[in-house]
Coordinates of C-alpha atoms and ligand atoms in Angstrom, one line a residue:
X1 CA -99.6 -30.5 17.6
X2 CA -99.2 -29.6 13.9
X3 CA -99.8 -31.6 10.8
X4 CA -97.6 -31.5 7.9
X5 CA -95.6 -28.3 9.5
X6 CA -98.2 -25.9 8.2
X7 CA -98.2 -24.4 11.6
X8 CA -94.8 -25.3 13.2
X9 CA -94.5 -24.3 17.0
X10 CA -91.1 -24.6 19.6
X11 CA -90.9 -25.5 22.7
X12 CA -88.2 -25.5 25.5
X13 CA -86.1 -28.5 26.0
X14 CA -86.0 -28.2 29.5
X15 CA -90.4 -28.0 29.0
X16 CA -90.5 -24.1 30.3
X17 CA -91.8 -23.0 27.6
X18 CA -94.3 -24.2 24.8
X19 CA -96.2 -23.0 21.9
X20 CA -93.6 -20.3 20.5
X21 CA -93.7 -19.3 17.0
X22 CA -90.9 -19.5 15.2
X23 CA -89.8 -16.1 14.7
X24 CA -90.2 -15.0 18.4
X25 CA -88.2 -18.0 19.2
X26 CA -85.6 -16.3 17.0
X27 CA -85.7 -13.1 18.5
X28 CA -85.5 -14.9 22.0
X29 CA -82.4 -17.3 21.2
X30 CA -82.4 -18.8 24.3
X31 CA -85.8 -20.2 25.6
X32 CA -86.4 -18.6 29.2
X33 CA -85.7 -21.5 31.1
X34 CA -81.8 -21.5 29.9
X35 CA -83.3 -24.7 27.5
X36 CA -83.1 -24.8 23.5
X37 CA -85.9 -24.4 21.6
X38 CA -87.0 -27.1 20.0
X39 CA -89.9 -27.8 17.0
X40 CA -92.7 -29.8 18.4
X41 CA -92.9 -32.0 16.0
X42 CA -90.2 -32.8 13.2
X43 CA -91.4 -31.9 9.8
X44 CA -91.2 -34.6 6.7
X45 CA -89.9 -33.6 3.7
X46 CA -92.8 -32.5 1.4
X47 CA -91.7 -33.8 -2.3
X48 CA -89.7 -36.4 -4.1
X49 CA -85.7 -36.4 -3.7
X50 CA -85.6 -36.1 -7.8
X51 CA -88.0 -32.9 -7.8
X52 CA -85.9 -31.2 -4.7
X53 CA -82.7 -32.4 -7.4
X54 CA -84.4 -30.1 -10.1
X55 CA -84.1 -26.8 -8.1
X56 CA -81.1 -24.2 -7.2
X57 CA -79.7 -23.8 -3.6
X58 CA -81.9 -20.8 -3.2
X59 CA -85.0 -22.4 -4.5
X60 CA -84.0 -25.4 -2.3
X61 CA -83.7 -23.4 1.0
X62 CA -86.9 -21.9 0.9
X63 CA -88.6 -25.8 0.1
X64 CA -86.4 -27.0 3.7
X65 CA -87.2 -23.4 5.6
X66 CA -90.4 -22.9 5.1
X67 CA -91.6 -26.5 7.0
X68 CA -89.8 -24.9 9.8
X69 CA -90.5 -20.7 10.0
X70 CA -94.5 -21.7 9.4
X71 CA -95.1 -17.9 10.3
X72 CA -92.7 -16.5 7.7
X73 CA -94.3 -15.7 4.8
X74 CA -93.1 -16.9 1.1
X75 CA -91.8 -13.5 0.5
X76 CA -90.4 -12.8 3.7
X77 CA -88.7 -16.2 4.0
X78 CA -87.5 -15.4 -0.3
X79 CA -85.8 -12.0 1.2
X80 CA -83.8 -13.7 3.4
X81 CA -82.9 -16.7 1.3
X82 CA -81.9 -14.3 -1.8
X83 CA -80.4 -11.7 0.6
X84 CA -78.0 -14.3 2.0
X85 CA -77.2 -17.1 -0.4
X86 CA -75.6 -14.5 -3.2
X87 CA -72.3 -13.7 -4.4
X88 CA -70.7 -13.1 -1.3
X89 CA -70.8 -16.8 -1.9
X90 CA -67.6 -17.6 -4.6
X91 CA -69.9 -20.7 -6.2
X92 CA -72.6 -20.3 -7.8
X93 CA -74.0 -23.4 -6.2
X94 CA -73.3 -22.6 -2.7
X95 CA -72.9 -25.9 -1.3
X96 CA -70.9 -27.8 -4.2
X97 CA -70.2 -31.3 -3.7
X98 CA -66.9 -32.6 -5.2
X99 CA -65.7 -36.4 -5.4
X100 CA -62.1 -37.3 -4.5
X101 CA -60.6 -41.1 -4.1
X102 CA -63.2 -42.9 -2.5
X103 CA -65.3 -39.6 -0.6
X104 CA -67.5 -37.0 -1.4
X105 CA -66.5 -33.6 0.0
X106 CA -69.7 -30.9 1.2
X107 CA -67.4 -27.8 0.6
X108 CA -69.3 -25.4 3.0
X109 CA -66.1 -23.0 2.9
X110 CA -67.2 -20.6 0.0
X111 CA -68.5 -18.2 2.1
X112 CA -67.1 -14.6 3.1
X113 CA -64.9 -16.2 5.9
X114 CA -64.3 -19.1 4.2
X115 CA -65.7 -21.3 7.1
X116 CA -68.6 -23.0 7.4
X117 CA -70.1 -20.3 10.0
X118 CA -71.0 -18.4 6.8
X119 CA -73.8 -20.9 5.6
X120 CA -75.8 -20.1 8.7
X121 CA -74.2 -16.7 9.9
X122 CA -75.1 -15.0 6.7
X123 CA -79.1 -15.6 6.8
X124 CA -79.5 -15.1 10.5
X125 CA -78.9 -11.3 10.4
X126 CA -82.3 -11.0 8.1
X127 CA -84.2 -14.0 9.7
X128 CA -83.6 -11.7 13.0
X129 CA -84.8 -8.4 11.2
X130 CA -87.7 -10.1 9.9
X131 CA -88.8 -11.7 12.8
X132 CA -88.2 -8.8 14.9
X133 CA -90.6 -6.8 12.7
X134 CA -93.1 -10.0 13.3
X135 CA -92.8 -9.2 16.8
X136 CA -93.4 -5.8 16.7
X137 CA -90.0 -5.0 18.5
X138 CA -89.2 -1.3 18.1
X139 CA -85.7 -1.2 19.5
X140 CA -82.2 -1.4 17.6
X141 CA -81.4 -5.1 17.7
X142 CA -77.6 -5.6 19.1
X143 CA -76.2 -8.6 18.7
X144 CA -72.9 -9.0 21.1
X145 CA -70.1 -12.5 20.6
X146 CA -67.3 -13.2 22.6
X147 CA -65.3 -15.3 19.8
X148 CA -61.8 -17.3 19.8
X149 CA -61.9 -16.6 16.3
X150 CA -64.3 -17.9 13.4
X151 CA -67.6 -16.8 14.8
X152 CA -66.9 -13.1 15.7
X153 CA -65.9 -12.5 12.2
X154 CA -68.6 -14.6 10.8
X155 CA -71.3 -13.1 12.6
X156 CA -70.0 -9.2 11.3
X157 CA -69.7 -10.4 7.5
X158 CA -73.2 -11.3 8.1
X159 CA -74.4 -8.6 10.1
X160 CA -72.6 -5.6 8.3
X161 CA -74.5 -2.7 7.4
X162 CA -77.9 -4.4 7.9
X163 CA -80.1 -1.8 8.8
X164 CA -81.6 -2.0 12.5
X165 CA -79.1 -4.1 13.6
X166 CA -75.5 -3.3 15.8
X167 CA -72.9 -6.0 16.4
X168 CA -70.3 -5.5 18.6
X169 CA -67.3 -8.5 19.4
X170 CA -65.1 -9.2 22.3
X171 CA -62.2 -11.1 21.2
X172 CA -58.8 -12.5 23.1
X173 CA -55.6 -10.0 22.2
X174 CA -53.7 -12.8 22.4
X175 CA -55.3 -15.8 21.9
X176 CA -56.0 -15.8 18.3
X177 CA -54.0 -15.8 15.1
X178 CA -52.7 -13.2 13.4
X179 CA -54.8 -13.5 9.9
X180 CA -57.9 -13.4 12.6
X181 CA -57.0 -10.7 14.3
X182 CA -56.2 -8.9 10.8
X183 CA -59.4 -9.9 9.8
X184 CA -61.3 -8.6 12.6
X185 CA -59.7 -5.4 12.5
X186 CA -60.5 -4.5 8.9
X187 CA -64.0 -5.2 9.1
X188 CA -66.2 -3.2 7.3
X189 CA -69.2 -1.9 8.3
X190 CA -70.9 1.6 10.0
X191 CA -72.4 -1.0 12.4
X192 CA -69.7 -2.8 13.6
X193 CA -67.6 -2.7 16.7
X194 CA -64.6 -5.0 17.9
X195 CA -62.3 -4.8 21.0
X196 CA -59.5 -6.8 22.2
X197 CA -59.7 -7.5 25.6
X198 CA -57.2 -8.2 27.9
X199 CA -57.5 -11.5 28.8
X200 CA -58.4 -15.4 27.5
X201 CA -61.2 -16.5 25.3
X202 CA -63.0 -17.5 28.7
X203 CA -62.9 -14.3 29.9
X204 CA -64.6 -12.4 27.2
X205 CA -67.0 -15.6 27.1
X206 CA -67.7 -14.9 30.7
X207 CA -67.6 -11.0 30.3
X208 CA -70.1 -11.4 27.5
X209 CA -72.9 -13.5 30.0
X210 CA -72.4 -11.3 32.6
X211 CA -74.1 -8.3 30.6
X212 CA -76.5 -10.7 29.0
X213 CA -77.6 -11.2 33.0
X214 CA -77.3 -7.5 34.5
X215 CA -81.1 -7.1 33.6
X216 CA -80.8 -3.5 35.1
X217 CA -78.0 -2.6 32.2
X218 CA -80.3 -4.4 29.6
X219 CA -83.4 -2.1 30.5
X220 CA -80.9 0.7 30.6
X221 CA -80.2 0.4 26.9
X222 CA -83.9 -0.4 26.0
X223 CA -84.5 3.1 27.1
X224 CA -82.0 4.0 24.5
X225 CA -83.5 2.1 22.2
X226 CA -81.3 -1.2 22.0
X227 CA -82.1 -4.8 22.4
X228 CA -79.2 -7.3 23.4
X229 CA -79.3 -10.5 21.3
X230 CA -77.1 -13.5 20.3
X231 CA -75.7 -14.9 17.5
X232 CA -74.4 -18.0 19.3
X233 CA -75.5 -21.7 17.6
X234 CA -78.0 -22.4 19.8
X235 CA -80.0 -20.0 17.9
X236 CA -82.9 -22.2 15.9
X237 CA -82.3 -19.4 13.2
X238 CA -78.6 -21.1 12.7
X239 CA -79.9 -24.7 13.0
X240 CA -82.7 -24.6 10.4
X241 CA -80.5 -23.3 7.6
X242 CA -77.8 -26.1 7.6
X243 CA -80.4 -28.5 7.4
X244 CA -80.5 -27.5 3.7
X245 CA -77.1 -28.3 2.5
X246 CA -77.9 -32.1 3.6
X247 CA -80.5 -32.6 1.1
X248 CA -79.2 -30.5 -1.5
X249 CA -75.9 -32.9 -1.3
X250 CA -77.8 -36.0 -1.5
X251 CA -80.3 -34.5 -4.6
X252 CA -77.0 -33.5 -6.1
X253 CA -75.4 -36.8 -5.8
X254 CA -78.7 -38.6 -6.8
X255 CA -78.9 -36.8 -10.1
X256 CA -75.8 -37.3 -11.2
X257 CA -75.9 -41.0 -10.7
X258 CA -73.7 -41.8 -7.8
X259 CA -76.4 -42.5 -5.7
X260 CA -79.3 -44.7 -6.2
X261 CA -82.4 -43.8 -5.6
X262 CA -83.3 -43.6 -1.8
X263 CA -79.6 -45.3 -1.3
X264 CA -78.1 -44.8 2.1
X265 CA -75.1 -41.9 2.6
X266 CA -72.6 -41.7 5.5
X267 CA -72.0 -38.1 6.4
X268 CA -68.8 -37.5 8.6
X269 CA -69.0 -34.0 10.5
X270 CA -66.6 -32.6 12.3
X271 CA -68.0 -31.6 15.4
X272 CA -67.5 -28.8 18.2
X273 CA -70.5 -27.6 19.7
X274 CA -72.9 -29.9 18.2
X275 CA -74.7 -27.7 15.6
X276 CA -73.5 -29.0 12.2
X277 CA -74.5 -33.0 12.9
X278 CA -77.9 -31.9 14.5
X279 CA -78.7 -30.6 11.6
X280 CA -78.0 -33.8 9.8
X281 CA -80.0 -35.7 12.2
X282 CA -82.5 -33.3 11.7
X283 CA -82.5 -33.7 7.8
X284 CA -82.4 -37.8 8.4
X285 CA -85.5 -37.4 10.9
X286 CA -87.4 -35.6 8.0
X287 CA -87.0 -38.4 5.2
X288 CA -83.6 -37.9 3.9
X289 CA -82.2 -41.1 3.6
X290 CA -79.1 -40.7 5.7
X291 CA -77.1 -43.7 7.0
X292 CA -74.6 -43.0 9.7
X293 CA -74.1 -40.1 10.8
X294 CA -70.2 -40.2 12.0
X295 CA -69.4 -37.7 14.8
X296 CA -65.9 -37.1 14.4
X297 CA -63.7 -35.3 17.5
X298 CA -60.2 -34.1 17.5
X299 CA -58.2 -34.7 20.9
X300 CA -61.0 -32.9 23.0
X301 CA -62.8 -36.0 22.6
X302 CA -65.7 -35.6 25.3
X303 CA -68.3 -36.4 22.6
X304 CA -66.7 -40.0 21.3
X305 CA -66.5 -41.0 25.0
X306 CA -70.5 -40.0 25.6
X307 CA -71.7 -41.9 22.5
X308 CA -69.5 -45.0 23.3
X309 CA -70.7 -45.1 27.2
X310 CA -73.9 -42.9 27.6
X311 CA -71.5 -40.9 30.4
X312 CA -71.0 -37.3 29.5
X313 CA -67.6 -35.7 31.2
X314 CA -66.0 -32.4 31.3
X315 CA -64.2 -32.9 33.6
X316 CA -60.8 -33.6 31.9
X317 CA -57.9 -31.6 30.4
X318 CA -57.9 -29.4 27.6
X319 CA -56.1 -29.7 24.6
X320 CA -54.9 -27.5 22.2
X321 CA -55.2 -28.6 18.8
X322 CA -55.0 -27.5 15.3
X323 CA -58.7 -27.4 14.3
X324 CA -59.3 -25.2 17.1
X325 CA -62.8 -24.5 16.4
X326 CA -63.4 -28.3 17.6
X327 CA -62.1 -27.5 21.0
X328 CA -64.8 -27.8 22.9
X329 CA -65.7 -29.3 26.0
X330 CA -69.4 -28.6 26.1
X331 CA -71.5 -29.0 22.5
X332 CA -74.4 -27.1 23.7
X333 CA -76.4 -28.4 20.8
X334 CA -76.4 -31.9 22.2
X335 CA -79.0 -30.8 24.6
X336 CA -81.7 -31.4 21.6
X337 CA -80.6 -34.4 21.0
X338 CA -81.1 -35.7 24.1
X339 CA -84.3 -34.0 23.8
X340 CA -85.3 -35.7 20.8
X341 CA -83.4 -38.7 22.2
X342 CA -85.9 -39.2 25.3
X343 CA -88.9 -36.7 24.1
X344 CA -88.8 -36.0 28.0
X345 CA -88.4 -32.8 28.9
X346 CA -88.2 -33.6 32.4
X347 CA -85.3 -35.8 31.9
X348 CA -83.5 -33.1 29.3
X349 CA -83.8 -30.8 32.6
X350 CA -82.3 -33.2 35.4
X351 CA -79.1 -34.1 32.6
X352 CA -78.3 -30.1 31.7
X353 CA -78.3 -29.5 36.0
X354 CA -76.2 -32.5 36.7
X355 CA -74.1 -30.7 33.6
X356 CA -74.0 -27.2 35.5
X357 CA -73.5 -28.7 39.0
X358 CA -71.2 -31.4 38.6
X359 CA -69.9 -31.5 34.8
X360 CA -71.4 -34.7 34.1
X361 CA -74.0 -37.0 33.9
X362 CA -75.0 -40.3 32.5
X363 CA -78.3 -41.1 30.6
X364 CA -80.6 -44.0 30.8
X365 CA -80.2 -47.1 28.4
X366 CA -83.7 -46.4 26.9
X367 CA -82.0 -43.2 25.6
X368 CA -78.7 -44.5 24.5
X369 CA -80.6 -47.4 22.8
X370 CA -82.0 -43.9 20.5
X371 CA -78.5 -42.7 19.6
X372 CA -77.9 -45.5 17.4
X373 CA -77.8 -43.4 14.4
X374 CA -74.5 -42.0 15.3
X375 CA -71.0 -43.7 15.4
X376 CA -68.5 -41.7 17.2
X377 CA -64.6 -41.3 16.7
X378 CA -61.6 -38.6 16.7
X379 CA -58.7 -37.9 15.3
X380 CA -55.4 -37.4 17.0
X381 CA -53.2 -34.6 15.8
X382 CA -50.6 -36.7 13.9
X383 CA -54.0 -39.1 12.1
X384 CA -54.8 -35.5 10.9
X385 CA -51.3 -34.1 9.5
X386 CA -51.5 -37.7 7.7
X387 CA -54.5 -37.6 6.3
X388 CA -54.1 -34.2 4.9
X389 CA -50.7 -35.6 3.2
X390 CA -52.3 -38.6 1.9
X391 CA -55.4 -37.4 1.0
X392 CA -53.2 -34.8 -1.6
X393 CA -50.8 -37.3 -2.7
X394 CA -53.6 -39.3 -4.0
X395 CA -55.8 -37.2 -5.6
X396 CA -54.3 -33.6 -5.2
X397 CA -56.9 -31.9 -3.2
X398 CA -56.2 -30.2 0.3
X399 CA -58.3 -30.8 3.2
X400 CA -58.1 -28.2 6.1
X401 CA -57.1 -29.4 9.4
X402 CA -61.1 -29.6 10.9
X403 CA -62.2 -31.8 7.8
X404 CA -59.4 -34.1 8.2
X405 CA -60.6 -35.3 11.1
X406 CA -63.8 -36.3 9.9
X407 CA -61.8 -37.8 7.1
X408 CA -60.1 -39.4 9.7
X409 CA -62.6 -40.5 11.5
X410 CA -64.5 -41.7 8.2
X411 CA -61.6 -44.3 7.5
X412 CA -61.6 -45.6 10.8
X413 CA -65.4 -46.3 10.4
X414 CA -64.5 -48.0 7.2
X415 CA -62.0 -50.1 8.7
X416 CA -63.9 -51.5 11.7
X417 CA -66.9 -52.3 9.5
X418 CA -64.3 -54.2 6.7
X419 CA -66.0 -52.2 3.8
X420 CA -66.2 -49.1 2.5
X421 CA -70.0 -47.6 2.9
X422 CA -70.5 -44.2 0.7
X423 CA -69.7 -41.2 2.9
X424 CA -69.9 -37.9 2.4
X425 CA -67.0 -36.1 4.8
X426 CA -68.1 -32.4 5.6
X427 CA -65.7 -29.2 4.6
X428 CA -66.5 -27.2 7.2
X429 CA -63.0 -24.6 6.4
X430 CA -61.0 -23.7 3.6
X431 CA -57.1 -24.7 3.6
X432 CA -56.6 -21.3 2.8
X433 CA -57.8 -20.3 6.4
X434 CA -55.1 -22.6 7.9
X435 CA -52.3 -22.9 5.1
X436 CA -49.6 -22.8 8.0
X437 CA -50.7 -26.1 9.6
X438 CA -51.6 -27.5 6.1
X439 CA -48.3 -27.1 4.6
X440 CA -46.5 -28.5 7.9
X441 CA -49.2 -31.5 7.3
X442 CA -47.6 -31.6 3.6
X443 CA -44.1 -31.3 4.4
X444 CA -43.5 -28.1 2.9
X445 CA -41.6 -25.3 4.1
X446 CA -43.6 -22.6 6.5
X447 CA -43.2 -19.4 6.1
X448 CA -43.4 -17.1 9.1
X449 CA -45.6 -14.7 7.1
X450 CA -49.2 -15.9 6.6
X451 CA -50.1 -14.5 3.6
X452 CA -46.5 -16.1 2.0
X453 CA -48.0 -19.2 3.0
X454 CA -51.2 -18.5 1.6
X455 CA -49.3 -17.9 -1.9
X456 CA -47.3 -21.1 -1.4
X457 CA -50.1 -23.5 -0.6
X458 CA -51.8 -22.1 -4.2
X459 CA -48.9 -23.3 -5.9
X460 CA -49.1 -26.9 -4.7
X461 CA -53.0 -26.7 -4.9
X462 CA -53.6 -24.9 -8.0
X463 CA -57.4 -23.7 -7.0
X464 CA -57.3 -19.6 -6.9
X465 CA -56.6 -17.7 -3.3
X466 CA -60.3 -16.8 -2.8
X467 CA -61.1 -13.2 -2.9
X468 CA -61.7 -12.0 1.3
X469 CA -58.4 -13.1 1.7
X470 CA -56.7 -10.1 -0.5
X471 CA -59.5 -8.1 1.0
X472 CA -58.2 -9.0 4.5
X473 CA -54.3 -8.1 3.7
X474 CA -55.2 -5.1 1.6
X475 CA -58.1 -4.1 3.9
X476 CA -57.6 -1.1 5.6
X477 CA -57.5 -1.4 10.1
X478 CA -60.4 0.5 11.1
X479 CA -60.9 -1.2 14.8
X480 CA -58.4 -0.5 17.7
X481 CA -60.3 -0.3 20.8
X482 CA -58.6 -2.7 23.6
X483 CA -60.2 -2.7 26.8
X484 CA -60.0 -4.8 30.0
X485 CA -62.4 -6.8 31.3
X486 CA -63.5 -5.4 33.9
X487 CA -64.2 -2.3 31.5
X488 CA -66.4 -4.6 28.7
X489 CA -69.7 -3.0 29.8
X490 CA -68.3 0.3 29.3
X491 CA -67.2 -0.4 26.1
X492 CA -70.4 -1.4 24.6
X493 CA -72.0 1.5 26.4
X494 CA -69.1 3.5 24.5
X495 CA -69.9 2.1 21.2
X496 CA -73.8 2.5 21.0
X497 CA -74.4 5.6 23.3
X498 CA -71.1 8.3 22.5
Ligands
PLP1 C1 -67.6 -24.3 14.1 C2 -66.8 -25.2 13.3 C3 -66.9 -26.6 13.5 C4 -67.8 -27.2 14.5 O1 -69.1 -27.1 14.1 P1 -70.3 -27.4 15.2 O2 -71.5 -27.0 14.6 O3 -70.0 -26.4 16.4 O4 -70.2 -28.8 15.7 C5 -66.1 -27.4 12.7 N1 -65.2 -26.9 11.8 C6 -65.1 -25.5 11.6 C7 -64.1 -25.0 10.6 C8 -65.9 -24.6 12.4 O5 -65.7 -23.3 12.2

């Protein structure tokens, strides 16, 4: 085991693998056993709160990062940092924290695609390239997403035009919104590709594993000189950098007064496939004094139901909402907690196979007795729409539909425990991104055009229509491939080899 990080190793969740450095475990994504990779051993945060409070978001990262890349060196791990956290961001800080009524907002939203995605999507393309170097892989590194909207187009803002690297996304022609589709069609970028297919978001999903597992395809390609990778969350290289907004929040907050020192904050996240929280847990586990951490769900509420009875169930209907990157109905990130949870491997194993083979399972009451750090709730669609109304009729901000629902989910907390605790609620999306469903929320009038309702939500909110979002409807289309999916293999063949 290490000591004080300075040699930080991973190992599988499901106990298949052990001893990985960090940067192959980067390269590898998925540990070989289908588990996560997981540090060994959780670091501890190295100096004071008030001495992390005295440094910039960059300066920060590399302080949080470097106890967990251990085989990065300073100058590598500075690359990436400076390469990433720059002014594709629209603040200067990054990560700002605002105050409104009685909450503090993490805006994680200033990023090229003006969702959270961006504060770990833009780093992993040069985490990847530098750890692929550190592994002494030759080959073109080509990273391929099936998204229902936000990651796709996350994942090629961060990957554009870094050299050794291809992206290529499969995306539903129908079954995302128009400023999405608009947005993944005037990407930019020699290296990037995108193609509707004909079909759902599951089928590009399932399209997009079935080329990961034809191995003879895969060694096809690696005679041409490409390597297939992922971008997905479960990626340790997306965890480790959203750890750092967590302490940078709580320095902020501590400097300027509002916190005590070492004085307990709630954090509400609103939560999908389980990435963003971890991370908080994470960032708690290391010294940061966290209180709750407040797992908030929309109507897919799988996760409320598996904190309040230790049974974990798929099995149940889907539901469209309007914070559609929470509708989820497996958070493949939980699979570390439940690591961490039990530190038993063995265990982590036998739940993730009763997942696969049956769609639930239900863990011991030693385990559940560890998950006391977390209070679970959701929002229902209408809490949401009212929340968003209140929330600007009170203090004249505009909350996006995903961070209502922690909002949501942070007054009901409030409520059951009869006091008000200090929270910080989680921004994980602009308003700009969803201004149709925000000015319903605010009973305005909706235009049918998106960008008139882009324009009309600045008026009521007075903060300026970030730049990507003239880029986007200005942007010339420059991707028109459609395909079917039976013909997705061919397509990436057609992209990297004609
Ligand atoms: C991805 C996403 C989430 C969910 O985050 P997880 O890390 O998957 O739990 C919440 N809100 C928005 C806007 C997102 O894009």
């Amino acid at each position: 085991m290490s000591s004080k990080g300075e040699n930080m190793v991973y190992q599988s969740t499901r106990g298949g693998e052990e001893n990985v450095s960090p940067s192959l475990a980067i390269v590898q994504g998925l540990a070989k056993d289908g588990g996560l990779f997981v540090p060994q051993e959780m670091p501890k945060l190295e100096k004071s709160l008030e001495d992390y409070a005295e440094l910039s978001y960059q300066d920060l990262a590399y302080e949080i990062m470097k106890l967990y890349l251990t085989d990065f060196t300073e100058e590598e791990l500075r690359y990436c940092i400076n390469s990433a956290y720059d002014d594709k961001f629209s603040t200067k800080e990054i990560a700002p924290v605002v105050k409104k009524g009685d909450s503090y907002y993490l805006e994680l939203f200033h990023g090229r695609t003006l969702a959270f995605k961006d504060m770990a999507l833009s780093i992993l393309p040069y985490l990847m390239k530098v750890s692929c170097k550190k592994n002494q892989i030759q080959e073109k590194i080509v990273i391929l997403t099936a998204t229902s909207g936000d990651t796709g187009k996350a994942a090629m803002e961060g990957f554009c035009d870094v050299d050794g690297c291809e992206i290529i996304v499969f995306y539903p022609k129908d079954g995302v919104s128009p400023f999405q589709e608009r947005q993944m069609r005037a990407q930019k970028g020699e290296n990037t590709h995108v193609a509707a297919i004909l079909g759902n978001f599951d089928d590009a999903q399932s399209g997009v594993k079935k080329i990961f597992s034809d191995k003879a395809y895969q060694e096809k390609l690696l005679e041409k000189g490409y390597r297939l990778s992922s971008a997905n969350s479960i990626n340790i290289g997306r965890l480790v950098p959203q750890i750092v907004y967590y302490v940078y929040a709580y320095c902020r907050l501590q400097k300027s007064g509002e916190l005590k020192a070492g004085e307990s904050l709630n954090a509400s996240v609103p939560t999908g496939n389980f990435g963003n929280i971890l991370a908080a847990y994470c960032a708690k586990g290391m010294g940061l004094p966290l209180g709750k951490l407040l797992c908030a769900s929309n109507d897919n509420k799988v996760l409320t139901d598996f904190f309040r009875t230790g049974i974990y169930d798929k099995n149940r209907p889907f539901h469209v909402t309007t914070s559609p990157s929470m509708d989820i109905l497996i958070s493949s990130n939980l699979e570390r907690l439940l690591y961490f949870a039990g530190e038993n491997a063995e265990e982590c194993k036998k739940l993730m196979e009763e997942l696969k083979d049956k769609g639930k399972y239900r863990i011991s009451e030693a385990m559940e007795k560890e998950l006391k750090d977390f209070y679970s709730g959701y929002g229902k669609e209408a809490e949401g729409s009212h929340s968003i109304f209140q929330t600007y009729k009170e203090t004249g901000y505009v909350l996006d539909p995903h961070t209502a629902v922690a909002k949501v989910v942070a007054d009901h907390y409030a409520y059951e425990q009869g006091r008000r605790d200090k929270c910080l609620v989680v921004s994980t999306a602009s308003p700009y991104k969803f201004s149709q469903t925000v000015l319903k929320a605010l009973k305005e009038p909706v235009p049918q055009d998106v960008f008139e309702g882009i324009e009309a939500l600045e008026k009521l909110w007075k903060e300026p229509i970030p730049a990507p979002v003239k880029e986007v409807e200005e942007g010339e289309i420059r991707h028109s491939t459609v395909c079917s999916v039976e013909d997705m293999e061919a397509t990436v063949s057609h992209f990297l080899l004609s």
